[in-house]
XYZ file of C-alpha atoms in Angstrom:
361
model
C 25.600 27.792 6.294
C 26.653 31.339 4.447
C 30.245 31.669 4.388
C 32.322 34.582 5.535
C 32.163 37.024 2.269
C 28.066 36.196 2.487
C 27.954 37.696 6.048
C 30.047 40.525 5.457
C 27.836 41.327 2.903
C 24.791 41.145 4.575
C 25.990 42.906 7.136
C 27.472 45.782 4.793
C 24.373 45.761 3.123
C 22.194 46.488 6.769
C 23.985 49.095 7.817
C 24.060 51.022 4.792
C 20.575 51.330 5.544
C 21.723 53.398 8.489
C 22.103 56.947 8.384
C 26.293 58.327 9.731
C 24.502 59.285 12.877
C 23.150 56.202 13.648
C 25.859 54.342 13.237
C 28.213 56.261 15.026
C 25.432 56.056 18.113
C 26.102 52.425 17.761
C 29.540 52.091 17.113
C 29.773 53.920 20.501
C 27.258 51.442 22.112
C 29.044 48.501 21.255
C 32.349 50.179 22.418
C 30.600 50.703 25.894
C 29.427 46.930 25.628
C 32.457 45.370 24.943
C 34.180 47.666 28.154
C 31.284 46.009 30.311
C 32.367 43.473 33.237
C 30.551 40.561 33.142
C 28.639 38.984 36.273
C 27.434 35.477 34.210
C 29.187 32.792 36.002
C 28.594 30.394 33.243
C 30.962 32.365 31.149
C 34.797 30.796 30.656
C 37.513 33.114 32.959
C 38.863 35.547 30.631
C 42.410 34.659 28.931
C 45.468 37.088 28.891
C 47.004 38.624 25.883
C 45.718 38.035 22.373
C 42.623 36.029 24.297
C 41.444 39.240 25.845
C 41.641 41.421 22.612
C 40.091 38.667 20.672
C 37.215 39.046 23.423
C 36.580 42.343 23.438
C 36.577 42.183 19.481
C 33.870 39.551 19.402
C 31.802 41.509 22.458
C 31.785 44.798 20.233
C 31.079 42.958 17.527
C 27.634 41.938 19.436
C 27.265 45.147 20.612
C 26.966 46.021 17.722
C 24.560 43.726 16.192
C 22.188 43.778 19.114
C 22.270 47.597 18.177
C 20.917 47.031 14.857
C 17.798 44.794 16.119
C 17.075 46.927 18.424
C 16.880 50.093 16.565
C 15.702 48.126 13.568
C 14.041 45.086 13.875
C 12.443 44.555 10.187
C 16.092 44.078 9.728
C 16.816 40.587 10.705
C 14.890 37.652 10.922
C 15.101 35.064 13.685
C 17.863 32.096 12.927
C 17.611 28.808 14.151
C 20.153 28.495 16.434
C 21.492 32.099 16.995
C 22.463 33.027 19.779
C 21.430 35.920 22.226
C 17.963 36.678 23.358
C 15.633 35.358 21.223
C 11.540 36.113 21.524
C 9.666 33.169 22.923
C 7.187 33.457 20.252
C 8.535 33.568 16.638
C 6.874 31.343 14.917
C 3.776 28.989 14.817
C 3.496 25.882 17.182
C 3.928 21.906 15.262
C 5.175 18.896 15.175
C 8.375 18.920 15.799
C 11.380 16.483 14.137
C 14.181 15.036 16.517
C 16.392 17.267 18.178
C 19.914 16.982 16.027
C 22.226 18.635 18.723
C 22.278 19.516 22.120
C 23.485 22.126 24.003
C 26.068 22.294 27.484
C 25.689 24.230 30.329
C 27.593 25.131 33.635
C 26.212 23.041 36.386
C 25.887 25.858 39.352
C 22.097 26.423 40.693
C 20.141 29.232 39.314
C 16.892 30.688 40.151
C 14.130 28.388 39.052
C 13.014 31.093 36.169
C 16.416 31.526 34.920
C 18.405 28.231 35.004
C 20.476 26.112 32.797
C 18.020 24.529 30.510
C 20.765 22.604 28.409
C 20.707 19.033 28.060
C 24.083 17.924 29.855
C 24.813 14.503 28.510
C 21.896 14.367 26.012
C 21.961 13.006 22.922
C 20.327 13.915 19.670
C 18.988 10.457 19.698
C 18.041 10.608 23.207
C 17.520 14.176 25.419
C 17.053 12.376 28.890
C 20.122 10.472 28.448
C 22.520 11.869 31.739
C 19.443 12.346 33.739
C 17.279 11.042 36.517
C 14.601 10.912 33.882
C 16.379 8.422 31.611
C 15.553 5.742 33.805
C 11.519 6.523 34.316
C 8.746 4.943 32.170
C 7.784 5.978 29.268
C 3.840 7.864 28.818
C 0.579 6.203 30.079
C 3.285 3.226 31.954
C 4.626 5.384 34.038
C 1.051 6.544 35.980
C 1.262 3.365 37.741
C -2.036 2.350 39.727
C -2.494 0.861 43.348
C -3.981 -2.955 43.474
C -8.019 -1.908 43.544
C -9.873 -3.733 46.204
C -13.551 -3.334 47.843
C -13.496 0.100 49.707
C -16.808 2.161 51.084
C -19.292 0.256 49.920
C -17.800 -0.106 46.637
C -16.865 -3.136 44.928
C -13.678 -4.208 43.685
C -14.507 -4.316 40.324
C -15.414 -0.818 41.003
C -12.811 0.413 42.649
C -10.595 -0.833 39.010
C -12.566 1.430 36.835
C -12.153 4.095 38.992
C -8.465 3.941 38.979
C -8.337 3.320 35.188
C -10.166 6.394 35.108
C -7.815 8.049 37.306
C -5.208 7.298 34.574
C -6.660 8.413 32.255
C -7.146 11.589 33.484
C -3.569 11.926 34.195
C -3.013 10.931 30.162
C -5.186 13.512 28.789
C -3.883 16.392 31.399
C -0.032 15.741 31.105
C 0.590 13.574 27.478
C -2.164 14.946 24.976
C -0.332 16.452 22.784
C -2.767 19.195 21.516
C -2.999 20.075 25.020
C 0.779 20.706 26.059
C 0.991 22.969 22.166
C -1.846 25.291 23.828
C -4.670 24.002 22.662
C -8.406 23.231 24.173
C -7.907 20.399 26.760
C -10.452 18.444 25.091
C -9.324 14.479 25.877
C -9.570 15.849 29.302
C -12.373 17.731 29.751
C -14.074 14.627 27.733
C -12.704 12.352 31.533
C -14.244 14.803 33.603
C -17.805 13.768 35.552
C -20.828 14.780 33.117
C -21.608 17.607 36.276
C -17.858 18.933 36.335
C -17.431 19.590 32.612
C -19.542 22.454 32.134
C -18.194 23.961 35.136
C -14.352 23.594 33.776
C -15.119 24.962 30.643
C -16.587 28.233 32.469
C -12.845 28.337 34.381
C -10.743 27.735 31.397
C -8.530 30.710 30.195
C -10.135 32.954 32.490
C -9.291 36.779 31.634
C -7.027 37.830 35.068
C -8.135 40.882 37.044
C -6.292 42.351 40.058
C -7.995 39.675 42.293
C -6.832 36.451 41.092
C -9.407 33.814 39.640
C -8.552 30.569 39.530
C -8.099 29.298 35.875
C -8.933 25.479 34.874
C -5.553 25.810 32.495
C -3.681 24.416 35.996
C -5.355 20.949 35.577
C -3.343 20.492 32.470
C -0.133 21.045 31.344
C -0.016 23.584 28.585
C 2.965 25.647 27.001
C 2.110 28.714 25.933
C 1.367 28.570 22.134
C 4.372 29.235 20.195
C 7.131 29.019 22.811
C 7.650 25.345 22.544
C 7.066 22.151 20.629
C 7.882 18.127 21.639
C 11.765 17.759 20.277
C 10.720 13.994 20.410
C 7.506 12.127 20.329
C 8.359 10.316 24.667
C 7.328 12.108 27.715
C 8.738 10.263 30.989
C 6.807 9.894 34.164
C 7.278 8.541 37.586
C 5.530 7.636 40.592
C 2.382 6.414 42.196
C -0.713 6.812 43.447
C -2.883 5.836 46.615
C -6.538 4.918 47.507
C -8.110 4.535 50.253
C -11.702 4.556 51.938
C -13.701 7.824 51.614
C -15.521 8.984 54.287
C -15.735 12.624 54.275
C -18.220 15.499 52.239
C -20.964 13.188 52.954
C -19.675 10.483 50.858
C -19.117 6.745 51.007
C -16.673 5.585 48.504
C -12.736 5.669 47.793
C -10.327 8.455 47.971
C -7.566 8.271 44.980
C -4.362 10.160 44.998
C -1.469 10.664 42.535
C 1.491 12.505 42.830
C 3.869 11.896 39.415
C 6.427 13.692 37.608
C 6.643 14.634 34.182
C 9.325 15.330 31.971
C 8.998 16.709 28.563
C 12.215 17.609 26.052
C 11.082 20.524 24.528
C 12.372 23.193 22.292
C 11.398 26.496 20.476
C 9.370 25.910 17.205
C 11.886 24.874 14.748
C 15.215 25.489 16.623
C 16.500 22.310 17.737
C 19.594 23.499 19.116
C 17.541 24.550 21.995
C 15.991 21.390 23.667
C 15.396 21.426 27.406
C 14.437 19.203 29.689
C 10.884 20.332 31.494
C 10.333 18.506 34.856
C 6.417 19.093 36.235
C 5.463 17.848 39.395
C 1.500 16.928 39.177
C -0.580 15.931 42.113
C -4.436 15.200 42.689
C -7.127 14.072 44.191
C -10.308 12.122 42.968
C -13.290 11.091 45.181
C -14.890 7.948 43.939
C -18.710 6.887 44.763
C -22.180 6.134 43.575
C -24.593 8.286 43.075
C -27.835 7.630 41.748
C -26.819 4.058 40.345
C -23.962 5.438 38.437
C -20.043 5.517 39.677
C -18.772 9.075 39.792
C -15.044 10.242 39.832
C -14.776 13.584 40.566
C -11.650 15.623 40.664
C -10.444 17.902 43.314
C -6.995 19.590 44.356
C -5.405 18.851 40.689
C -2.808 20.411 38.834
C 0.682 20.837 37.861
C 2.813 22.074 41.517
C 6.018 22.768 40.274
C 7.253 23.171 36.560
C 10.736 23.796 36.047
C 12.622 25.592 34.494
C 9.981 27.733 33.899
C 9.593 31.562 34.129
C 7.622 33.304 36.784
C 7.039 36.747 35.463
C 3.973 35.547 33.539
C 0.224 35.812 35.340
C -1.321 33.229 32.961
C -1.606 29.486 33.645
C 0.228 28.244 30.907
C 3.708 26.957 31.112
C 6.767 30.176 29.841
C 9.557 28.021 29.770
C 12.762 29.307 30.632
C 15.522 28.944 27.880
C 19.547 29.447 28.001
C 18.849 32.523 25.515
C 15.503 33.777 27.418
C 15.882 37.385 28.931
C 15.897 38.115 32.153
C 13.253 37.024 34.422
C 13.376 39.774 37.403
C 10.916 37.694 39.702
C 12.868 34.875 39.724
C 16.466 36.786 39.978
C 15.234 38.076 43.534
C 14.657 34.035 44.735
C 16.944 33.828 47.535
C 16.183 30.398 48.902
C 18.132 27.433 48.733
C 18.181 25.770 45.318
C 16.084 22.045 45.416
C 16.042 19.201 43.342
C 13.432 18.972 40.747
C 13.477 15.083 40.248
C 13.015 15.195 44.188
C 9.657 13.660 44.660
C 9.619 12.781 48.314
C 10.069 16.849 49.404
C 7.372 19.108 51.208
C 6.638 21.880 48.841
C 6.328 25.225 50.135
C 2.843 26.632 49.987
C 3.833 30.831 49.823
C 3.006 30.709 45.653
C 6.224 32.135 45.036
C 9.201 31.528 42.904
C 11.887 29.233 44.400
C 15.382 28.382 43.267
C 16.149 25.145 41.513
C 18.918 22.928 40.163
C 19.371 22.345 36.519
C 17.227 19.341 34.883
């Protein structure tokens, strides 16, 4: 890490590529800044005397800098681990190493787009430690499977593969790794019925239009490239799944459905200082029957429900997560409603497609 004399220099040495009038624009901004009240509850109440000075020193002193990016970004590079804003997309997507710190946060509720996304009691060794998730299953375990039996005119031997199927469905939408880094869903569009697979590719990454179009991205989980990479190599699920007889569309068969969550500790590309905890709540449907000797499981109703905390000012399907440093989301700051748990699997979701308030993961 530079040392004092190192930073004054680099700083000395960017602003003397600033013209007098420049800086004197900015000396005034950060002034202004650093005379600003501040509305973040999360902050520490201000301290008397020498505290408050010392305050408004530092708070001009970021004035200041976010002056400089702003009117010159070729300036300054992204750091891992600086503070402020930061773009969600600053470098490539990989394979990330363990987290080595963690972050805290101020427990109050915020609006689902915009809430603490620190780790709490984490660990670098463990990110789910001090959470509901710590306790869940770990991958492909946790999508645990009803007993099969005979159902419909199908045997029970039948009725097994079709679960296993269902499974691994659920492992190529929500744990393929290429998939949640942005990539082609290809383990699951490789589960899909033979019949279904052209017609998912056809919805995948559909350009939007001012009438919506639905977009296959949903039935997988999927950051958006380059805002987020795996801090550690386990994912941790819970909950279950039903079947029972089909009888409906003209079809005699089973009726499978899951409803799991999903938690991923994630991070920006290289900046472990910045793992969060992503909770997804994923539900489906898959009919099960024969059809023309063969045993088809076809999927209907799937996708991710709820993915928090997640931005909602984005009109793609991919996941924006929502960092401490991420600016403002507006459509989430105007979420009035009650704040809910996102570990709560047992709640009724509400079915208006807007943003909703949530506790921190």
């Amino acid at each position: 890490m530079p040392n004092g004399d190192d930073l004054d220099a680099r700083f000395n040495e960017l602003v003397a590529q600033i013209d007098e009038n420049e800086r004197r624009r900015m000396r005034a901004a950060a002034t202004r800044g650093a005379r600003a009240p501040r509305s973040d509850k999360a902050t520490r109440p201000r301290r008397a005397g020498r505290g408050l000075l010392a305050a408004g020193l530092v708070a001009a002193v970021i004035g200041g800098a976010t002056v400089i990016v702003a009117a010159r970004p070729d300036l300054l590079t992204p750091q891992v681990g600086s503070p402020g804003p930061v773009p969600e997309e600053t470098q490539p997507v990989m394979a990330a190493p363990e987290p080595t710190g963690a972050e805290t946060a101020a427990p109050q509720p915020e609006p689902a787009g915009t809430e603490a996304a620190a780790l709490g009691e984490g660990t670098a060794t463990d990110p789910f430690a001090g959470s509901p998730a710590e306790k869940y299953a770990e991958g492909t375990a946790g999508f645990v499977m009803p007993k099969a039996k005979a159902l419909g005119r199908l045997s029970k031997k039948e009725v097994a593969k079709a679960l296993d199927r269902t499974r691994d469905l659920l492992a190529a939408a929500y744990l393929d790794r290429k998939t949640l880094v942005g990539g082609k869903p290809k383990a699951f569009i490789e589960r899909l019925d033979a019949r279904q697979r052209g017609w998912y590719r056809d919805q995948l990454d559909v350009e939007q239009t001012k009438k919506p179009r639905f977009d296959g991205r949903y039935w997988v989980n999927s950051f958006a490239p380059k805002t987020a990479e795996l801090a550690t190599g386990v994912i941790k699920v819970r909950g279950g799944s039903t079947v029972k007889k089909l009888a409906k569309y003209g079809r005699e068969g089973a009726e499978v459905k899951v409803k799991y969550l999903v938690v991923y500790a994630v991070q920006r590309p290289g900046q472990p200082g910045t793992v969060l905890r992503f909770v997804s709540r994923v539900e489906g449907q898959v009919l099960v029957y024969r059809e023309s000797g063969r045993l088809v499981t076809w999927v209907r109703n799937w996708g991710r429900q709820t993915g928090t905390p997640g931005r909602c000012d984005v009109k793609d399907a991919f996941i924006h997560p929502a960092y401490r440093d991420s600016a403002p989301d507006e459509t989430s700051v105007r979420a009035t409603d009650p704040p809910t748990d996102p570990y709560d699997l047992d709640r009724d979701l509400p079915r208006d497609k807007k943003c909703h308030r949530s506790r921190r993961t």
